PDB file of C-alpha atoms in Angstrom:
ATOM      1  CA  MET M   1       0.277 -11.958  15.277  1.00 91.00           C
ATOM      2  CA  ASP M   2       2.202  -8.719  14.949  1.00 96.00           C
ATOM      3  CA  ILE M   3       1.892  -5.976  12.297  1.00 98.00           C
ATOM      4  CA  ARG M   4       4.143  -2.950  12.388  1.00 98.00           C
ATOM      5  CA  VAL M   5       4.292   0.108  10.113  1.00 98.00           C
ATOM      6  CA  GLN M   6       7.318   2.223  11.005  1.00 98.00           C
ATOM      7  CA  ALA M   7       9.929   4.670   9.733  1.00 98.00           C
ATOM      8  CA  ALA M   8      12.634   3.185  11.947  1.00 98.00           C
ATOM      9  CA  PRO M   9      14.924   0.365  10.759  1.00 98.00           C
ATOM     10  CA  PHE M  10      14.356  -3.158  12.104  1.00 98.00           C
ATOM     11  CA  ASP M  11      16.795  -5.910  12.933  1.00 97.00           C
ATOM     12  CA  PHE M  12      15.925  -8.808  10.630  1.00 97.00           C
ATOM     13  CA  GLY M  13      18.141 -11.274  12.520  1.00 96.00           C
ATOM     14  CA  ALA M  14      16.670 -10.403  15.899  1.00 96.00           C
ATOM     15  CA  GLU M  15      13.099 -10.503  14.521  1.00 97.00           C
ATOM     16  CA  CYS M  16      13.725 -13.942  12.995  1.00 95.00           C
ATOM     17  CA  GLY M  17      15.268 -15.200  16.239  1.00 93.00           C
ATOM     18  CA  ARG M  18      12.290 -14.047  18.266  1.00 93.00           C
ATOM     19  CA  PHE M  19       9.712 -15.283  15.767  1.00 93.00           C
ATOM     20  CA  GLY M  20      11.405 -18.649  15.445  1.00 77.00           C
ATOM     21  CA  GLN M  21      11.202 -19.446  19.136  1.00 82.00           C
ATOM     22  CA  GLY M  22       8.491 -22.009  18.788  1.00 72.00           C
ATOM     23  CA  ASP M  23       5.821 -22.843  21.320  1.00 77.00           C
ATOM     24  CA  GLY M  24       5.736 -26.416  20.121  1.00 86.00           C
ATOM     25  CA  ARG M  25       2.849 -25.896  17.694  1.00 86.00           C
ATOM     26  CA  ALA M  26       4.765 -24.770  14.622  1.00 91.00           C
ATOM     27  CA  GLY M  27       6.924 -27.136  12.644  1.00 93.00           C
ATOM     28  CA  ALA M  28       7.907 -24.598  10.005  1.00 95.00           C
ATOM     29  CA  VAL M  29       8.801 -20.925   9.816  1.00 96.00           C
ATOM     30  CA  VAL M  30       9.199 -19.025   6.544  1.00 97.00           C
ATOM     31  CA  THR M  31      10.644 -15.511   6.428  1.00 97.00           C
ATOM     32  CA  PHE M  32      10.992 -12.997   3.607  1.00 98.00           C
ATOM     33  CA  LEU M  33      13.088  -9.827   3.639  1.00 98.00           C
ATOM     34  CA  GLY M  34      12.623  -7.084   1.036  1.00 97.00           C
ATOM     35  CA  LEU M  35      15.590  -4.780   0.355  1.00 96.00           C
ATOM     36  CA  VAL M  36      16.075  -1.542  -1.571  1.00 95.00           C
ATOM     37  CA  ARG M  37      17.713  -2.436  -4.903  1.00 89.00           C
ATOM     38  CA  GLY M  38      20.279   0.128  -5.991  1.00 85.00           C
ATOM     39  CA  ALA M  39      19.837  -0.487  -9.729  1.00 78.00           C
ATOM     40  CA  ASP M  40      20.346   2.141 -12.466  1.00 78.00           C
ATOM     41  CA  GLY M  41      22.248   4.577 -10.297  1.00 84.00           C
ATOM     42  CA  MET M  42      19.371   4.934  -7.874  1.00 88.00           C
ATOM     43  CA  SER M  43      20.815   6.699  -4.826  1.00 91.00           C
ATOM     44  CA  ARG M  44      17.860   6.794  -2.450  1.00 95.00           C
ATOM     45  CA  MET M  45      14.210   5.969  -2.093  1.00 96.00           C
ATOM     46  CA  GLU M  46      11.282   7.597  -0.345  1.00 97.00           C
ATOM     47  CA  ILE M  47       8.231   5.547   0.644  1.00 98.00           C
ATOM     48  CA  GLU M  48       4.962   7.330   1.210  1.00 98.00           C
ATOM     49  CA  HIS M  49       1.947   5.662   2.827  1.00 98.00           C
ATOM     50  CA  TYR M  50      -1.608   6.361   3.886  1.00 98.00           C
ATOM     51  CA  PRO M  51      -1.671   6.343   7.705  1.00 98.00           C
ATOM     52  CA  GLY M  52      -4.836   4.659   8.905  1.00 97.00           C
ATOM     53  CA  MET M  53      -5.609   2.840   5.682  1.00 98.00           C
ATOM     54  CA  THR M  54      -2.210   1.134   5.716  1.00 98.00           C
ATOM     55  CA  GLU M  55      -2.809  -0.477   9.115  1.00 98.00           C
ATOM     56  CA  LYS M  56      -6.351  -1.546   8.087  1.00 97.00           C
ATOM     57  CA  ALA M  57      -5.175  -2.978   4.756  1.00 98.00           C
ATOM     58  CA  LEU M  58      -2.358  -4.953   6.410  1.00 98.00           C
ATOM     59  CA  ALA M  59      -4.705  -6.284   9.086  1.00 98.00           C
ATOM     60  CA  LYS M  60      -7.153  -7.400   6.379  1.00 97.00           C
ATOM     61  CA  ILE M  61      -4.406  -9.139   4.358  1.00 98.00           C
ATOM     62  CA  ALA M  62      -3.178 -10.892   7.525  1.00 98.00           C
ATOM     63  CA  GLU M  63      -6.711 -11.973   8.442  1.00 98.00           C
ATOM     64  CA  ASP M  64      -7.278 -13.348   4.949  1.00 97.00           C
ATOM     65  CA  ALA M  65      -4.061 -15.351   5.210  1.00 98.00           C
ATOM     66  CA  ARG M  66      -5.076 -16.740   8.604  1.00 97.00           C
ATOM     67  CA  ALA M  67      -8.503 -17.674   7.275  1.00 97.00           C
ATOM     68  CA  ARG M  68      -6.874 -19.643   4.468  1.00 97.00           C
ATOM     69  CA  TRP M  69      -3.998 -21.379   6.200  1.00 97.00           C
ATOM     70  CA  SER M  70      -3.695 -22.622   9.726  1.00 96.00           C
ATOM     71  CA  LEU M  71      -0.934 -20.347  10.983  1.00 96.00           C
ATOM     72  CA  SER M  72       0.321 -20.383  14.541  1.00 95.00           C
ATOM     73  CA  ASP M  73       1.946 -16.972  14.098  1.00 96.00           C
ATOM     74  CA  LEU M  74       2.423 -14.196  11.575  1.00 97.00           C
ATOM     75  CA  LEU M  75       4.584 -11.073  11.404  1.00 98.00           C
ATOM     76  CA  ILE M  76       4.554  -8.129   8.981  1.00 98.00           C
ATOM     77  CA  ILE M  77       6.923  -5.146   9.273  1.00 98.00           C
ATOM     78  CA  HIS M  78       6.794  -2.451   6.577  1.00 98.00           C
ATOM     79  CA  ARG M  79       8.818   0.744   6.635  1.00 98.00           C
ATOM     80  CA  TYR M  80       8.105   4.161   5.147  1.00 98.00           C
ATOM     81  CA  GLY M  81      10.152   7.355   4.780  1.00 98.00           C
ATOM     82  CA  PRO M  82      13.674   7.760   3.370  1.00 98.00           C
ATOM     83  CA  LEU M  83      15.657   4.606   2.500  1.00 97.00           C
ATOM     84  CA  ALA M  84      19.000   3.883   0.823  1.00 96.00           C
ATOM     85  CA  PRO M  85      20.142   0.973  -1.399  1.00 96.00           C
ATOM     86  CA  GLY M  86      20.689  -2.110   0.742  1.00 95.00           C
ATOM     87  CA  ASP M  87      18.233  -0.982   3.441  1.00 97.00           C
ATOM     88  CA  ALA M  88      15.550  -3.387   4.597  1.00 97.00           C
ATOM     89  CA  ILE M  89      12.113  -2.206   3.438  1.00 97.00           C
ATOM     90  CA  MET M  90       9.899  -4.877   4.866  1.00 98.00           C
ATOM     91  CA  MET M  91       9.659  -8.437   6.118  1.00 98.00           C
ATOM     92  CA  VAL M  92       7.051 -11.103   6.600  1.00 98.00           C
ATOM     93  CA  ALA M  93       7.252 -14.260   8.683  1.00 98.00           C
ATOM     94  CA  THR M  94       4.776 -17.102   8.897  1.00 97.00           C
ATOM     95  CA  ALA M  95       4.681 -20.104  11.231  1.00 97.00           C
ATOM     96  CA  ALA M  96       2.622 -23.236  10.602  1.00 96.00           C
ATOM     97  CA  ARG M  97       2.580 -26.957  11.428  1.00 94.00           C
ATOM     98  CA  HIS M  98       3.979 -27.789   7.987  1.00 94.00           C
ATOM     99  CA  ARG M  99       6.164 -25.912   5.551  1.00 96.00           C
ATOM    100  CA  LYS M 100       3.679 -25.872   2.637  1.00 97.00           C
ATOM    101  CA  ALA M 101       1.238 -23.630   4.537  1.00 97.00           C
ATOM    102  CA  ALA M 102       4.049 -21.406   5.812  1.00 97.00           C
ATOM    103  CA  PHE M 103       5.505 -20.932   2.291  1.00 98.00           C
ATOM    104  CA  GLU M 104       2.131 -20.368   0.640  1.00 98.00           C
ATOM    105  CA  ALA M 105       0.938 -17.907   3.292  1.00 98.00           C
ATOM    106  CA  ALA M 106       4.201 -15.932   2.997  1.00 98.00           C
ATOM    107  CA  GLU M 107       3.796 -15.707  -0.787  1.00 97.00           C
ATOM    108  CA  PHE M 108       0.156 -14.708  -0.407  1.00 97.00           C
ATOM    109  CA  LEU M 109       1.147 -11.931   2.018  1.00 98.00           C
ATOM    110  CA  MET M 110       3.832 -10.675  -0.347  1.00 97.00           C
ATOM    111  CA  ASP M 111       1.531 -10.682  -3.379  1.00 95.00           C
ATOM    112  CA  TYR M 112      -1.135  -8.704  -1.537  1.00 96.00           C
ATOM    113  CA  LEU M 113       1.342  -6.313   0.123  1.00 96.00           C
ATOM    114  CA  LYS M 114       2.594  -5.349  -3.350  1.00 94.00           C
ATOM    115  CA  SER M 115      -0.685  -4.087  -4.748  1.00 91.00           C
ATOM    116  CA  ARG M 116      -3.218  -3.826  -1.901  1.00 96.00           C
ATOM    117  CA  ALA M 117      -1.280  -2.005   0.802  1.00 97.00           C
ATOM    118  CA  PRO M 118      -1.206   1.787   0.295  1.00 98.00           C
ATOM    119  CA  PHE M 119       2.519   2.374  -0.087  1.00 98.00           C
ATOM    120  CA  TRP M 120       4.147   4.318  -2.941  1.00 98.00           C
ATOM    121  CA  LYS M 121       7.853   4.252  -3.731  1.00 97.00           C
ATOM    122  CA  LYS M 122       9.734   7.164  -5.234  1.00 97.00           C
ATOM    123  CA  GLU M 123      13.257   6.595  -6.539  1.00 95.00           C
ATOM    124  CA  PHE M 124      15.928   9.282  -6.766  1.00 95.00           C
ATOM    125  CA  GLY M 125      18.649   8.801  -9.374  1.00 92.00           C
ATOM    126  CA  PRO M 126      21.047  10.730 -11.614  1.00 89.00           C
ATOM    127  CA  ASP M 127      18.159  11.832 -13.869  1.00 88.00           C
ATOM    128  CA  GLY M 128      15.942  13.038 -11.055  1.00 92.00           C
ATOM    129  CA  ALA M 129      13.082  11.479  -9.132  1.00 94.00           C
ATOM    130  CA  GLU M 130      10.529   9.008 -10.403  1.00 94.00           C
ATOM    131  CA  TRP M 131       7.535   7.244  -8.843  1.00 96.00           C
ATOM    132  CA  VAL M 132       7.839   3.479  -9.173  1.00 94.00           C
ATOM    133  CA  GLN M 133       5.044   2.198 -11.415  1.00 93.00           C
ATOM    134  CA  ALA M 134       2.965  -0.805 -10.492  1.00 90.00           C
ATOM    135  CA  LYS M 135       3.485  -3.735 -12.863  1.00 88.00           C
ATOM    136  CA  ASP M 136       0.700  -5.652 -14.569  1.00 84.00           C
ATOM    137  CA  ASP M 137       2.340  -8.795 -13.176  1.00 86.00           C
ATOM    138  CA  ASP M 138       1.728  -7.566  -9.637  1.00 85.00           C
ATOM    139  CA  GLU M 139      -2.001  -7.399 -10.266  1.00 84.00           C
ATOM    140  CA  ALA M 140      -1.978 -10.703 -12.184  1.00 86.00           C
ATOM    141  CA  ALA M 141      -0.201 -12.366  -9.244  1.00 87.00           C
ATOM    142  CA  LEU M 142      -3.380 -11.981  -7.184  1.00 89.00           C
ATOM    143  CA  ASP M 143      -5.391 -14.121  -9.619  1.00 88.00           C
ATOM    144  CA  ARG M 144      -3.739 -17.322  -8.491  1.00 88.00           C
ATOM    145  CA  TRP M 145      -5.143 -16.943  -4.995  1.00 90.00           C
TER     146      TRP M 145
ATOM    147  CA  MET E   1     -18.105  18.601   3.622  1.00 92.00           C
ATOM    148  CA  ILE E   2     -15.805  15.800   2.730  1.00 97.00           C
ATOM    149  CA  ASP E   3     -12.072  15.286   3.321  1.00 98.00           C
ATOM    150  CA  VAL E   4     -10.208  14.633   0.076  1.00 98.00           C
ATOM    151  CA  LEU E   5      -6.683  13.176   0.316  1.00 98.00           C
ATOM    152  CA  TYR E   6      -4.050  12.873  -2.383  1.00 98.00           C
ATOM    153  CA  PHE E   7      -0.986  10.636  -2.405  1.00 98.00           C
ATOM    154  CA  ALA E   8       2.211  10.187  -4.440  1.00 98.00           C
ATOM    155  CA  TRP E   9       2.186  11.948  -7.839  1.00 98.00           C
ATOM    156  CA  VAL E  10      -1.472  12.892  -7.445  1.00 98.00           C
ATOM    157  CA  ARG E  11      -0.466  14.912  -4.370  1.00 98.00           C
ATOM    158  CA  GLU E  12       2.451  16.446  -6.246  1.00 98.00           C
ATOM    159  CA  ARG E  13       0.348  17.436  -9.281  1.00 97.00           C
ATOM    160  CA  ILE E  14      -2.411  18.983  -7.226  1.00 97.00           C
ATOM    161  CA  GLY E  15       0.087  20.548  -4.827  1.00 97.00           C
ATOM    162  CA  LEU E  16      -1.452  19.587  -1.521  1.00 97.00           C
ATOM    163  CA  PRO E  17      -1.907  16.452   0.580  1.00 98.00           C
ATOM    164  CA  ARG E  18      -5.517  17.019   1.678  1.00 98.00           C
ATOM    165  CA  GLU E  19      -8.351  19.483   1.624  1.00 98.00           C
ATOM    166  CA  ARG E  20     -11.946  19.854   2.746  1.00 98.00           C
ATOM    167  CA  VAL E  21     -14.352  20.003  -0.156  1.00 97.00           C
ATOM    168  CA  GLU E  22     -17.913  21.306  -0.181  1.00 96.00           C
ATOM    169  CA  THR E  23     -19.735  19.102  -2.651  1.00 95.00           C
ATOM    170  CA  ASP E  24     -23.112  17.733  -3.653  1.00 92.00           C
ATOM    171  CA  ALA E  25     -21.551  15.058  -5.840  1.00 97.00           C
ATOM    172  CA  ALA E  26     -23.463  11.787  -5.613  1.00 98.00           C
ATOM    173  CA  THR E  27     -20.611   9.590  -6.793  1.00 98.00           C
ATOM    174  CA  VAL E  28     -16.808   9.568  -6.947  1.00 98.00           C
ATOM    175  CA  ALA E  29     -17.014  10.214 -10.703  1.00 98.00           C
ATOM    176  CA  GLU E  30     -19.119  13.340 -10.096  1.00 98.00           C
ATOM    177  CA  LEU E  31     -16.648  14.594  -7.479  1.00 98.00           C
ATOM    178  CA  ILE E  32     -13.814  14.093  -9.984  1.00 98.00           C
ATOM    179  CA  GLU E  33     -15.681  16.162 -12.583  1.00 97.00           C
ATOM    180  CA  GLU E  34     -16.165  18.969 -10.035  1.00 97.00           C
ATOM    181  CA  LEU E  35     -12.483  18.909  -9.121  1.00 97.00           C
ATOM    182  CA  LYS E  36     -11.367  18.852 -12.762  1.00 97.00           C
ATOM    183  CA  ALA E  37     -13.460  21.923 -13.505  1.00 96.00           C
ATOM    184  CA  ARG E  38     -11.671  23.909 -10.763  1.00 95.00           C
ATOM    185  CA  GLU E  39      -8.170  24.357 -12.183  1.00 95.00           C
ATOM    186  CA  ASP E  40      -5.701  22.923 -14.662  1.00 96.00           C
ATOM    187  CA  ARG E  41      -3.684  21.134 -11.995  1.00 97.00           C
ATOM    188  CA  TYR E  42      -6.766  19.113 -11.036  1.00 98.00           C
ATOM    189  CA  ALA E  43      -7.641  18.451 -14.674  1.00 97.00           C
ATOM    190  CA  LEU E  44      -4.094  17.204 -15.211  1.00 96.00           C
ATOM    191  CA  ALA E  45      -4.095  14.963 -12.127  1.00 97.00           C
ATOM    192  CA  PHE E  46      -7.417  13.363 -13.130  1.00 98.00           C
ATOM    193  CA  SER E  47      -6.801  13.219 -16.884  1.00 96.00           C
ATOM    194  CA  ASP E  48      -6.316   9.429 -17.008  1.00 95.00           C
ATOM    195  CA  LEU E  49      -8.524   7.592 -14.547  1.00 95.00           C
ATOM    196  CA  ARG E  50      -6.968   4.238 -15.490  1.00 94.00           C
ATOM    197  CA  ALA E  51      -3.848   5.448 -13.692  1.00 94.00           C
ATOM    198  CA  LEU E  52      -5.768   6.229 -10.508  1.00 97.00           C
ATOM    199  CA  ARG E  53      -7.298   4.341  -7.633  1.00 97.00           C
ATOM    200  CA  VAL E  54      -9.786   5.599  -5.055  1.00 98.00           C
ATOM    201  CA  ALA E  55     -10.439   4.715  -1.421  1.00 98.00           C
ATOM    202  CA  LEU E  56     -13.595   5.659   0.485  1.00 98.00           C
ATOM    203  CA  ASP E  57     -13.156   5.871   4.238  1.00 98.00           C
ATOM    204  CA  GLN E  58      -9.851   3.996   3.841  1.00 98.00           C
ATOM    205  CA  GLU E  59     -11.306   1.071   1.832  1.00 97.00           C
ATOM    206  CA  LEU E  60     -10.443   0.538  -1.810  1.00 96.00           C
ATOM    207  CA  SER E  61     -13.469   1.401  -3.972  1.00 97.00           C
ATOM    208  CA  ASP E  62     -14.331   2.438  -7.529  1.00 97.00           C
ATOM    209  CA  PHE E  63     -15.313   5.555  -9.425  1.00 97.00           C
ATOM    210  CA  SER E  64     -19.000   4.697  -9.708  1.00 97.00           C
ATOM    211  CA  ALA E  65     -19.374   4.292  -5.923  1.00 98.00           C
ATOM    212  CA  PRO E  66     -21.851   6.592  -4.119  1.00 98.00           C
ATOM    213  CA  LEU E  67     -20.488   9.249  -1.720  1.00 97.00           C
ATOM    214  CA  LYS E  68     -23.458   9.274   0.639  1.00 95.00           C
ATOM    215  CA  GLY E  69     -22.200   8.993   4.222  1.00 96.00           C
ATOM    216  CA  VAL E  70     -18.564   8.971   3.151  1.00 98.00           C
ATOM    217  CA  ARG E  71     -16.235  11.215   5.197  1.00 97.00           C
ATOM    218  CA  GLU E  72     -12.885  10.627   3.541  1.00 98.00           C
ATOM    219  CA  VAL E  73     -12.031  10.144  -0.133  1.00 98.00           C
ATOM    220  CA  ALA E  74      -8.454   9.403  -1.202  1.00 98.00           C
ATOM    221  CA  PHE E  75      -6.986   9.429  -4.703  1.00 98.00           C
ATOM    222  CA  PHE E  76      -3.684   7.756  -5.522  1.00 98.00           C
ATOM    223  CA  PRO E  77      -1.813   5.773  -8.164  1.00 98.00           C
ATOM    224  CA  PRO E  78      -1.708   1.947  -8.084  1.00 97.00           C
ATOM    225  CA  MET E  79       0.069   0.872  -4.907  1.00 97.00           C
ATOM    226  CA  THR E  80       3.686  -0.261  -4.881  1.00 96.00           C
ATOM    227  CA  GLY E  81       4.229  -1.898  -1.519  1.00 94.00           C
ATOM    228  CA  GLY E  82       6.388  -4.869  -0.630  1.00 91.00           C
TER     229      GLY E  82
END
């Protein structure tokens, strides 16, 4: 299990390659990559986080996923700081014996990362800067778990 | 003494990321009332509590929670990770 919170970029391909090197236990690997969307003339993004709480919150979310599904491995990388459209923001990867657990655990991680990990996104566009607002859907997405 | 941290637009409205606060507040709600009474910028930041979340010692909590033994209180808008 690996959880990283960093300002530096990461190499999605290399991370997937490393993660996918099975030890014979996993039969399925699911990966998700989140990118900065350059919609509505947005030119850059700034992600703020709460050092200390972020690491604890991610560890808790990962533990909850491992308690629920039998995962042979799990990876979360989440960036903070300045980002541009097209940049990778974050990724998750899950490995399990069967694909259902790997898919479900990856979705679970994503749903909880959205509204339970202390990150805040600020978008800079032609009309100035704006904090991205949480959506009701993000909170509602937790109900299914 | 308690460390109070602010993030995102709460930090911008109040104008600082953290401060040490001398308080006898028994709950988060009482601390908020004390802060609001200080200056307009605090009153503005805390004007709509539905738009705010609170963490006590880096764990998500709620406004009615007691402050006894708590060292760090953080106020921020709903999180937008992922």
